[in-house]
Structure formats: structure tokens, C-alpha cells
Coordinates of C-alpha atoms in Angstrom, one line a residue:
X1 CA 128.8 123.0 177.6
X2 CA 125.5 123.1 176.1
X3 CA 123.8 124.7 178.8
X4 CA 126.7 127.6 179.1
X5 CA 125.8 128.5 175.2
X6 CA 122.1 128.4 175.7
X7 CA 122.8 131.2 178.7
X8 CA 125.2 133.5 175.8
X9 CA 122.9 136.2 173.9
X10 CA 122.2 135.2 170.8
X11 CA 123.9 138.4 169.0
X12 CA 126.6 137.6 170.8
X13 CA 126.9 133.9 169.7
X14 CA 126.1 134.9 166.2
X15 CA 129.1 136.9 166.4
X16 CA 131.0 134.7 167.6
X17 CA 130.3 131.7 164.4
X18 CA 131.4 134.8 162.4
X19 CA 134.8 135.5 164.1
X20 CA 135.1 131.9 164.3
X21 CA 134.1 131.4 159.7
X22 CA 136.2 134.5 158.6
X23 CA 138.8 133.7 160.9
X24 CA 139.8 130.7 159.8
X25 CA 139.2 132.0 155.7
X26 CA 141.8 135.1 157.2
X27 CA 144.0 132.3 158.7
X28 CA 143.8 130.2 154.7
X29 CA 145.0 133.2 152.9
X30 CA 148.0 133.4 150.4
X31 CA 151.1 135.6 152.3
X32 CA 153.4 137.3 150.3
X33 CA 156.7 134.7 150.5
X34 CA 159.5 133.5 148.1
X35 CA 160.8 130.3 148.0
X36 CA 162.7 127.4 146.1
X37 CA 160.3 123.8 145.1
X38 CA 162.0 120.5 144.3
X39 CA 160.7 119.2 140.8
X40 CA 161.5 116.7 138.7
X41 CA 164.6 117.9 137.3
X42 CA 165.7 120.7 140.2
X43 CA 164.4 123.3 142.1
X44 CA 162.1 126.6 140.4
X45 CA 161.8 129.7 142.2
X46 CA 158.9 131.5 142.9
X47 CA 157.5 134.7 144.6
X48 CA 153.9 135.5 146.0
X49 CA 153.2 139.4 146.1
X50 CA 150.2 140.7 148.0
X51 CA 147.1 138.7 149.4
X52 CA 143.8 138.9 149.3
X53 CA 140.8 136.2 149.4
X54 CA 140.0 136.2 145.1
X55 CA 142.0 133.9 143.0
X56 CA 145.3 133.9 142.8
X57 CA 147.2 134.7 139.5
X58 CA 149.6 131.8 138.2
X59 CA 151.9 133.4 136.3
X60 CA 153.7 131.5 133.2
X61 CA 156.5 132.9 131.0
X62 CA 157.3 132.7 127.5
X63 CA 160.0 130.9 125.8
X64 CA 160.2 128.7 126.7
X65 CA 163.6 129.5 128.8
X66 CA 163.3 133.1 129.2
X67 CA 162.7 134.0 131.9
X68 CA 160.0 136.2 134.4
X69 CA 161.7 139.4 135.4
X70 CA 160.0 140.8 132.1
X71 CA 156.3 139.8 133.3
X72 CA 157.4 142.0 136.6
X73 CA 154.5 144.3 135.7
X74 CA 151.6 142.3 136.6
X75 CA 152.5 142.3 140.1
X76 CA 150.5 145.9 140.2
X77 CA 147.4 143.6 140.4
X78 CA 147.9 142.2 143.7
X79 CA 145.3 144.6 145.0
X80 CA 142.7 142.1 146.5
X81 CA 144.6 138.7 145.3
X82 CA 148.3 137.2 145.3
X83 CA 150.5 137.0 141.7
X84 CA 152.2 134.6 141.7
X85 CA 155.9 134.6 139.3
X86 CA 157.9 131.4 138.7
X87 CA 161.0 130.7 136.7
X88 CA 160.7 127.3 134.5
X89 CA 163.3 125.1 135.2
X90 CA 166.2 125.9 132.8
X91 CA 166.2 130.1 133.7
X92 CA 166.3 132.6 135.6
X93 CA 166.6 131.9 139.4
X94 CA 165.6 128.0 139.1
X95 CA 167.8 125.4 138.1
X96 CA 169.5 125.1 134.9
X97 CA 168.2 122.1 133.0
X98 CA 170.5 119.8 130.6
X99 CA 168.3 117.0 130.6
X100 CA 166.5 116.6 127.1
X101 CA 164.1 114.1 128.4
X102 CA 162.6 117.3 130.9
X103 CA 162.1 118.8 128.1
X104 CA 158.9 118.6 127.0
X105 CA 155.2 120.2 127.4
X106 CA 154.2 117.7 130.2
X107 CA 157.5 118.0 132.2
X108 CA 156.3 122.1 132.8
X109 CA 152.6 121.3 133.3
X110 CA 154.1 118.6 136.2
X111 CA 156.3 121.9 137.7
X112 CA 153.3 124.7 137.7
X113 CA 151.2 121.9 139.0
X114 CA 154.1 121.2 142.0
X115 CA 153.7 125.2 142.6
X116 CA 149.8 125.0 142.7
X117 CA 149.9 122.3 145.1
X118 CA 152.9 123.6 147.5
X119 CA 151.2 126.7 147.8
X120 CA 147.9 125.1 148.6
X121 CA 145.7 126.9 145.8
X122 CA 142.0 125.7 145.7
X123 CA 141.4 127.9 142.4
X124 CA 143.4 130.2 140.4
X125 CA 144.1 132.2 136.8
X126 CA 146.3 131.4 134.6
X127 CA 148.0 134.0 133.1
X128 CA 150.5 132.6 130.1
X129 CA 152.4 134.8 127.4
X130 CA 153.5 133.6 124.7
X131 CA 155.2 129.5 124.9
X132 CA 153.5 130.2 128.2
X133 CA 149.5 130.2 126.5
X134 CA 150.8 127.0 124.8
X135 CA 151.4 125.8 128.7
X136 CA 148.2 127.0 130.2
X137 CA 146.4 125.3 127.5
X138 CA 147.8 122.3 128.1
X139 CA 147.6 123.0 132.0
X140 CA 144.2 123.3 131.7
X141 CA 143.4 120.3 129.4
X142 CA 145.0 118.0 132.6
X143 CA 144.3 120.1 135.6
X144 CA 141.0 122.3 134.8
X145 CA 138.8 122.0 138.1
X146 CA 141.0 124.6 139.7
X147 CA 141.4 127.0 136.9
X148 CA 138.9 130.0 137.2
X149 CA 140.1 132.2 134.1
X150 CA 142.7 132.3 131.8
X151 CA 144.8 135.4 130.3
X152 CA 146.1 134.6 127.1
X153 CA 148.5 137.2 125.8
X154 CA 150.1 136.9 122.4
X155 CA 149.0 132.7 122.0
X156 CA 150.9 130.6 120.2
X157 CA 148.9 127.8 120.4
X158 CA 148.8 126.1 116.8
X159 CA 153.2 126.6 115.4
X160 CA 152.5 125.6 111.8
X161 CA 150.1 128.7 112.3
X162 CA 152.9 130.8 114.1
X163 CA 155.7 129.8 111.3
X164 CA 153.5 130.6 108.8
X165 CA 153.0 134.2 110.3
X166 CA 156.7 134.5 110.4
X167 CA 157.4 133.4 106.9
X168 CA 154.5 136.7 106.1
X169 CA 156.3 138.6 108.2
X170 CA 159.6 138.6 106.8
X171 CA 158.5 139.0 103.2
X172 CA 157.7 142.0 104.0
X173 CA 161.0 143.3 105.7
X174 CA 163.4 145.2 103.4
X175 CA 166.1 143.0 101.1
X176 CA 168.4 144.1 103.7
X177 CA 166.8 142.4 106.8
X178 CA 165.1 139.7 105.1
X179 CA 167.8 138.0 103.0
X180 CA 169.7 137.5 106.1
X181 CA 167.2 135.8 108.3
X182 CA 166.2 133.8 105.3
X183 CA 169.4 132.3 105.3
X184 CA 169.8 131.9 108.7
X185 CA 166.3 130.0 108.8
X186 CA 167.8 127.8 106.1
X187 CA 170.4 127.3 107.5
X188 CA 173.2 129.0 105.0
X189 CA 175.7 130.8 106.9
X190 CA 175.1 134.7 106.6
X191 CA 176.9 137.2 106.9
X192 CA 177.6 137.8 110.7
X193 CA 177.6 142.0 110.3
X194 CA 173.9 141.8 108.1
X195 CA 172.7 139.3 110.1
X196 CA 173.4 141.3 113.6
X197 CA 171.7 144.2 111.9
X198 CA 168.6 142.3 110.4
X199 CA 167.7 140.5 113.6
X200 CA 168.2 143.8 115.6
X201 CA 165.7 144.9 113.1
X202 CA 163.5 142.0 113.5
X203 CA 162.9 142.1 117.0
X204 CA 162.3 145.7 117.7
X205 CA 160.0 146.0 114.6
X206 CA 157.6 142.8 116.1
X207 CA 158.5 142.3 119.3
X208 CA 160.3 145.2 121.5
X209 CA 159.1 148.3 120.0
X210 CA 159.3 151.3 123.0
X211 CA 162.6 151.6 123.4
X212 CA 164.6 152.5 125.8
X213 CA 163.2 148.9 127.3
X214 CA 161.7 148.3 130.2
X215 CA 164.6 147.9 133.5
X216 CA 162.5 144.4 133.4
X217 CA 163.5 143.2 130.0
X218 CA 166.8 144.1 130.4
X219 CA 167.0 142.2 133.2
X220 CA 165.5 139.1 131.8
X221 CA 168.0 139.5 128.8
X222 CA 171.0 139.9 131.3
X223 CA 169.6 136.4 132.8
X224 CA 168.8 134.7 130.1
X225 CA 172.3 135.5 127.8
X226 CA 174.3 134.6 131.0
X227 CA 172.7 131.3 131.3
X228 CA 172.8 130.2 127.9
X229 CA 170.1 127.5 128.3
X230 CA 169.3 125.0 126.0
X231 CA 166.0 124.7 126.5
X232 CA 164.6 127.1 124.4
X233 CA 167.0 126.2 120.9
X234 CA 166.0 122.1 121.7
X235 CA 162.5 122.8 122.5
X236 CA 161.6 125.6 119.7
X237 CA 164.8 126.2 117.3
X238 CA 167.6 129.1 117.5
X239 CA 165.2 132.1 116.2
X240 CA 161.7 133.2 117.0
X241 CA 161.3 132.8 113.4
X242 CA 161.9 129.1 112.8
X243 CA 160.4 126.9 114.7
X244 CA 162.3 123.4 114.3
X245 CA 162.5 122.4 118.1
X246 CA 160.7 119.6 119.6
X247 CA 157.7 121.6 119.4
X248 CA 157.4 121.9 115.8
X249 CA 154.2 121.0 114.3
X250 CA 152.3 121.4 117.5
X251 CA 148.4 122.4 117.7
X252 CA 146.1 122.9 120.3
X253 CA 143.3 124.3 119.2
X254 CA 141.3 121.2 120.0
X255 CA 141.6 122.5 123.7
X256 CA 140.4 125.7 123.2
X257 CA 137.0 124.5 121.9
X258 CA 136.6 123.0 125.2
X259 CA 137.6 125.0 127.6
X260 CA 134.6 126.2 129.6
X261 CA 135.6 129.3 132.1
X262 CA 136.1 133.0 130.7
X263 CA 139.5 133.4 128.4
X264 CA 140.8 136.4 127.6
X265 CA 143.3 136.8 124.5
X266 CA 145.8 140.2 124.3
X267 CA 147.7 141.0 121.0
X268 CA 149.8 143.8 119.7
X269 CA 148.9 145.4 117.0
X270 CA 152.6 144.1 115.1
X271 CA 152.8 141.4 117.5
X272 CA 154.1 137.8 115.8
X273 CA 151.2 136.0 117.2
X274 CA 149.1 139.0 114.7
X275 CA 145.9 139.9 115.4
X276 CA 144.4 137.8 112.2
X277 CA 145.7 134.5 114.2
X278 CA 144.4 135.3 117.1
X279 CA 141.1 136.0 116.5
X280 CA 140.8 132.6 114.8
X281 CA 141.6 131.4 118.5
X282 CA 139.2 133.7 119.7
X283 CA 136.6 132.6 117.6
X284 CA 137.0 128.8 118.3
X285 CA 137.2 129.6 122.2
X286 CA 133.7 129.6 124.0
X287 CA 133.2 132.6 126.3
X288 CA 136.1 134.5 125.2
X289 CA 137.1 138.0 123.8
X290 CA 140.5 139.5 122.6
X291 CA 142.1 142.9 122.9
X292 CA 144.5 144.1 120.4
X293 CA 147.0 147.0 121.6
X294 CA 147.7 149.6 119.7
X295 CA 151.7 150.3 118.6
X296 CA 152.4 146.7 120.8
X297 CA 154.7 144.0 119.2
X298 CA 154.8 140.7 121.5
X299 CA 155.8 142.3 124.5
X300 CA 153.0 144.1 125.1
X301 CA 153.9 145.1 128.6
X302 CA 156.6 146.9 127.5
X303 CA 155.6 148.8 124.5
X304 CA 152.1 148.9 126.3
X305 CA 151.8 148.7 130.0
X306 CA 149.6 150.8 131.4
X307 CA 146.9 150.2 128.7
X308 CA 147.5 146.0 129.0
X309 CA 146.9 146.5 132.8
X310 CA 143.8 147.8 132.5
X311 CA 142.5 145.9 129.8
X312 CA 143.1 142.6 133.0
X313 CA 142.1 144.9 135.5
X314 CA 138.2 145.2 133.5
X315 CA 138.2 141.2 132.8
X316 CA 139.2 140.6 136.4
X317 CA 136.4 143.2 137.7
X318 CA 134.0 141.2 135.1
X319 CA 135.4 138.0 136.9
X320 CA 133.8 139.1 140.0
X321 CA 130.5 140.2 138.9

């Protein structure tokens, strides 16, 4: 064998090592697919859209319980790398969870970690929104040799921070709006006509503000109403508003100060987790910077899509150079 090389030109067997190196990186790369993974607890869904050999995007939802349709967006950059979309267990397409001892931060670390793994990812971002920041965080804190970014759009990452936010944000509602989400956060019964009227308000003045919405937040609505799951009244409370789930009280800034690869935060410029909040995250995050979008509430990719694409379309070009 040795002497048979030793007689092949050397361009030749030069190209050859080539053909033989990228062929087997071609052969190790992501393929669109969609599929079911067993977990502890059920089976999540997932979907891969595009390929390409730079990182992969993990995408995590918010909620936590509602689920993905609504980040469908994001699958505009699979250009030179997969995204990659799961529903939690409790929503959407995966399992519904009843099972209160699942229900907890490390339980949905353990599932995008199951995903990671199936799928064979050597390195990937982490894009979280929302309860889903809260989950990257904590993804990263216990899994951060893979993790070569992470998008951060509209953190909650410390809740006494968040409620606090809320309680500002409804003092400066109307009497009509905010005397019946007061009561409904403490828990006296309102009146079920003002109430309907002042939540409506709530939401689209801080979180859906372009209306008619997106075909991808009515879907996730659709899903998420049908389902009913519990997990997002036991783990955070019955409004965005109040947080007295299991999560109540929780922080993580601590793992923000040591996270060491590039973050990115996104806000809206009316969005609950407000701009003054999350530049405090920013500021306590090495290597970091944070975009605010104009006219967004917290879902930014509907009030804002084409302007929050391109804002992870630069930080993923900055990623490469």
C-alpha cells in the first residue's frame, strides 16, 4: 500500500486528504428533520430547519408553557446554520405534563440537554425569550463548554426585579385597567366584564402591540388555550403580572457575571422586562451589549420582526469574525 501512494502525484494525493477531511465534516452536518425525544416526563418535539457547518441555534420558548409557533420567525436564519425549535414538555406538540415534581428549572435544563445530545451538537447558541433567558442561564451555568453565544431577548432573569416592574407598570394604567388587575393580583374577585377589558388592555399595551398578530401568535394562542396546561400558573402564577409560582423570588444574576462567551440582550422599548432592567443585566454581563426596539412590547418579533432579525443577523456576522 505504501509503495502504490508513493507512485500517486502529490496534487493528486493532496486532493484526495481534502475530499477525504471535508467529506466527512459534509457527512457530520445537522439535516433539516423533525422528530419526537423521550424525556423524563414524555416526549418533546422538535424541528431542525436548514444546515450549514456554524453553530447551530437552540431555540427556548417563554412561559414557561407556551409554546414555539410564535418564535417561527427565527427560522429565516438558517442561511449557513440549523434552528433548531422545541416545545417544553407541558405544550404545544410535546406531551402534556401533570406531574408537579417536573416542574421545575432543572427538569427543562435535563430536556434541552436530551435534545443537544440526540441531535449530536458539539457547540451551539442559545437563543431564550423570556422564561426561556431564565433557562439558558441556567443551561449555561450546568452545560457551558458547548455554548458558543447566547441571545437574550426580553430576560427575566432576577422575578422580584420583574414584579417590581409590573407593580410600575400598572400604576401607570388608567383607574379603569389598573383597579382590576390590582384586584386580581390580590386575589379579590373582580369584576369579570372590567377585568376582560383591563387585561385585553394590559397585554397589547406591553406585550402584543402590532396588531392584527402575527399567523404565529395566533397559533401559539390556539395551542396553548386548548391545552390548558398547568405548568405555567404552578410554576409562575395565573398573570404575567404576579409572579407567585414556584418561581417566585428567583435570581440569577450571579450567572451572568460569569458567563464568559458573547451575550446579546434584546428589549422593546414598552416591553415588561423594560429597558431600565435590562441594562442592569447588561451591565453585570461581561462581553455583552443590548438592543432596545423601538414601538416593541415583549414580543418583539411580532411588533418588530424584521428590525429584531437583523439586529441577530449583525451579532451572528460579529460571531464569525
Amino acid at each position: 500500500m505504501k509503495n502504490q501512494l508513493m507512485k500517486i502525484p502529490p496534487i493528486i494525493f493532496l486532493g484526495f486528504l481534502l475530499l477525504q477531511f471535508f467529506g466527512c465534516k459534509e457527512s457530520n452536518l445537522l439535516k433539516p428533520q423533525e422528530g419526537f425525544i423521550e424525556v423524563n416526563g414524555g416526549k418533546i418535539w422538535y424541528e431542525v430547519f436548514g444546515s450549514g457547518n456554524r453553530a447551530p441555534i437552540v431555540v427556548l420558548h417563554g412561559g414557561p408553557g407556551y409554546p414555539s409557533y410564535y418564535l417561527n420567525p427565527l427560522k429565516s436564519l438558517a442561511k449557513e446554520r440549523s434552528v433548531i425549535l422545541f416545545d417544553q414538555l407541558g405544550c404545544g406538540r410535546s406531551d402534556i405534563l401533570t406531574d408537579t415534581t417536573l416542574m421545575n428549572i432543572e427538569s427543562f435544563v435535563e430536556q434541552t440537554h436530551s435534545l443537544v445530545e440526540h441531535l449530536k451538537l458539539k457547540e451551539v447558541i442559545i437563543y431564550g425569550h423570556s422564561w426561556g433567558t431564565m433557562l439558558g442561564a441556567e443551561y449555561y451555568k450546568k452545560y457551558p463548554k458547548n455554548i458558543e453565544a447566547l441571545i437574550l431577548g426580553s430576560p427575566c432573569i432576577d422575578l422580584n426585579m420583574w414584579q417590581d416592574d409590573s407593580d410600575k407598570l400598572l400604576a401607570q394604567l388608567p383607574d379603569s385597567v389598573r383597579v382590576p388587575l390590582v384586584n386580581h393580583k390580590n386575589n379579590s374577585i373582580p369584576d369579570t366584564t372590567a377585568f376582560n377589558k383591563a387585561i385585553d388592555y394590559f397585554y397589547h399595551e406591553f406585550y402584543t402591540r402590532k396588531t392584527p398578530f402575527s399567523k404565529d401568535i395566533i397559533k401559539a394562542d390556539s395551542s396553548w388555550f386548548a391545552k390548558e396546561s398547568m405548568v405555567y400558573e404552578y410554576m409562575w402564577g395565573r398573570e404575567e403580572y404576579s409572579v407567585n409560582g414556584k418561581l417566585n423570588g428567583y435570581d440569577g444574576k450571579e450567572i451572568l457575571k460569569k458567563i464568559d462567551v458573547p451575550v446579546l440582550y434584546i428589549t422593546g422599548e414598552y416591553d415588561t422586562a423594560t429597558p431600565s432592567t435590562v441594562k442592569k443585566y447588561h451591565e453585570i454581563t461581561p462581553n455583552s451589549r443590548l438592543k432596545i426596539i423601538e414601538g416593541a412590547g415583549h414580543q418583539t418579533l411580532n411588533d418588530k420582526e424584521e428590525t429584531e432579525l437583523k439586529i441577530i443577523d449583525s451579532f451572528l456576522s460579529e460571531l464569525e469574525k
